[in-house]
């Protein structure tokens, strides 16, 4: 069965850094695009980053570009999100998500359980 397990988030001061990881199993990890999605309090889902199956092509939302870096280690079936220069607006629940195969983040078929990231002084 497909599983996506998000690592723990945490409380970080503004300007700080945090790395999230997502351990994948139950599917051929290196055949799929992967995505990071977040949901801030009182807001809807926001796609913040995507990466192709080989880890070559990446996408970033303007809100995180130049601060966040998505990567993957296909040998370890793990997706990462390095978050730097964190702002209070980054406070959200963060989810990794598996692309359904159509390279459309709106059609992800599996999600991690989510992890809370709180940026506050």
Tab-separated table of C-alpha atoms in Angstrom:
chain	number	residue	atom	x	y	z
A	1	UNK	CA	0.000	0.000	0.000
A	2	UNK	CA	1.109	3.509	-0.741
A	3	UNK	CA	2.419	5.408	2.226
A	4	UNK	CA	3.787	8.907	2.547
A	5	UNK	CA	5.114	9.788	5.969
A	6	UNK	CA	5.937	13.404	6.652
A	7	UNK	CA	8.626	14.181	9.159
A	8	UNK	CA	7.922	16.343	12.150
A	9	UNK	CA	7.779	20.072	11.664
A	10	UNK	CA	8.217	22.391	14.567
A	11	UNK	CA	8.398	25.892	15.916
A	12	UNK	CA	10.942	28.096	14.182
A	13	UNK	CA	11.848	31.733	14.628
A	14	UNK	CA	11.502	34.106	11.691
A	15	UNK	CA	14.602	33.867	9.557
A	16	UNK	CA	15.241	30.332	10.667
A	17	UNK	CA	15.482	27.144	8.669
A	18	UNK	CA	13.863	23.753	8.715
A	19	UNK	CA	14.068	20.671	6.546
A	20	UNK	CA	11.057	18.492	5.976
A	21	UNK	CA	11.203	15.003	4.603
A	22	UNK	CA	8.661	12.579	3.234
A	23	UNK	CA	9.363	8.872	3.261
A	24	UNK	CA	7.556	7.075	0.455
A	25	UNK	CA	6.725	3.434	0.020
A	26	UNK	CA	4.301	1.200	-1.828
A	27	UNK	CA	4.939	2.544	-5.312
A	28	UNK	CA	7.753	3.062	-7.762
A	29	UNK	CA	8.940	6.338	-6.352
A	30	UNK	CA	11.220	7.270	-9.228
A	31	UNK	CA	8.349	7.089	-11.733
A	32	UNK	CA	6.386	9.980	-10.271
A	33	UNK	CA	6.464	13.691	-9.838
A	34	UNK	CA	6.119	14.720	-6.214
A	35	UNK	CA	4.694	17.855	-4.657
A	36	UNK	CA	4.692	19.866	-1.482
A	37	UNK	CA	1.423	21.516	-0.537
A	38	UNK	CA	0.620	23.627	2.483
A	39	UNK	CA	-2.450	24.947	4.202
A	40	UNK	CA	-2.184	28.060	6.305
A	41	UNK	CA	-4.701	28.723	9.071
A	42	UNK	CA	-8.041	29.667	7.596
A	43	UNK	CA	-6.843	29.267	4.033
A	44	UNK	CA	-7.022	26.702	1.293
A	45	UNK	CA	-4.387	24.417	-0.097
A	46	UNK	CA	-1.416	26.064	-1.738
A	47	UNK	CA	0.947	24.220	-4.028
A	48	UNK	CA	4.394	25.458	-3.105
A	49	UNK	CA	6.782	23.157	-4.915
A	50	UNK	CA	7.005	20.248	-7.332
A	51	UNK	CA	9.739	18.030	-8.653
A	52	UNK	CA	9.877	15.633	-11.557
A	53	UNK	CA	10.584	11.956	-11.231
A	54	UNK	CA	14.318	12.298	-11.846
A	55	UNK	CA	14.779	15.326	-9.629
A	56	UNK	CA	15.787	17.535	-12.529
A	57	UNK	CA	12.783	19.781	-13.116
A	58	UNK	CA	11.486	21.841	-10.224
A	59	UNK	CA	8.685	24.293	-9.647
A	60	UNK	CA	8.258	26.865	-6.899
A	61	UNK	CA	5.417	29.136	-6.029
A	62	UNK	CA	6.360	32.795	-5.937
A	63	UNK	CA	5.681	32.823	-2.220
A	64	UNK	CA	8.593	30.476	-1.516
A	65	UNK	CA	10.895	30.896	-4.482
A	66	UNK	CA	14.530	31.602	-3.575
A	67	UNK	CA	13.883	30.491	-0.005
A	68	UNK	CA	12.754	26.877	-0.329
A	69	UNK	CA	14.444	24.038	-2.164
A	70	UNK	CA	12.754	20.823	-3.162
A	71	UNK	CA	14.841	17.724	-3.733
A	72	UNK	CA	14.547	13.982	-3.761
A	73	UNK	CA	16.720	10.978	-3.165
A	74	UNK	CA	15.286	8.233	-5.300
A	75	UNK	CA	17.647	5.661	-3.840
A	76	UNK	CA	16.064	6.339	-0.456
A	77	UNK	CA	12.510	6.922	-1.715
A	78	UNK	CA	12.517	10.232	0.087
A	79	UNK	CA	11.333	13.714	-0.797
A	80	UNK	CA	12.763	16.788	0.915
A	81	UNK	CA	11.886	20.410	1.385
A	82	UNK	CA	14.599	22.703	2.673
A	83	UNK	CA	13.037	25.858	4.051
A	84	UNK	CA	15.228	28.879	4.687
A	85	UNK	CA	14.528	32.462	5.685
A	86	UNK	CA	11.230	31.437	7.154
A	87	UNK	CA	8.508	34.017	7.621
A	88	UNK	CA	5.408	34.077	9.744
A	89	UNK	CA	3.404	33.647	6.543
A	90	UNK	CA	5.006	30.229	6.152
A	91	UNK	CA	3.087	28.975	9.162
A	92	UNK	CA	1.006	26.120	7.841
A	93	UNK	CA	0.481	22.412	7.759
A	94	UNK	CA	2.791	20.982	5.132
A	95	UNK	CA	1.968	17.898	3.109
A	96	UNK	CA	3.906	15.846	0.637
A	97	UNK	CA	1.795	14.449	-2.143
A	98	UNK	CA	2.244	11.906	-4.897
A	99	UNK	CA	1.341	12.906	-8.399
A	100	UNK	CA	-1.345	10.697	-9.878
A	101	UNK	CA	0.656	10.188	-13.049
A	102	UNK	CA	-0.634	13.062	-15.113
A	103	UNK	CA	1.820	15.603	-13.755
A	104	UNK	CA	-1.113	17.563	-12.424
A	105	UNK	CA	-0.796	18.597	-8.785
A	106	UNK	CA	-4.575	18.971	-8.593
A	107	UNK	CA	-4.873	15.224	-9.059
A	108	UNK	CA	-2.521	13.880	-6.437
A	109	UNK	CA	-3.732	10.495	-5.336
A	110	UNK	CA	-1.896	10.079	-2.042
A	111	UNK	CA	-0.922	12.495	0.678
A	112	UNK	CA	1.263	12.455	3.702
A	113	UNK	CA	-0.332	12.985	7.073
A	114	UNK	CA	0.895	16.556	7.200
A	115	UNK	CA	3.164	18.301	9.625
A	116	UNK	CA	2.751	21.603	11.413
A	117	UNK	CA	5.332	24.302	10.832
A	118	UNK	CA	4.952	27.371	12.993
A	119	UNK	CA	7.118	30.422	12.405
A	120	UNK	CA	6.945	32.790	15.324
A	121	UNK	CA	9.136	34.793	17.630
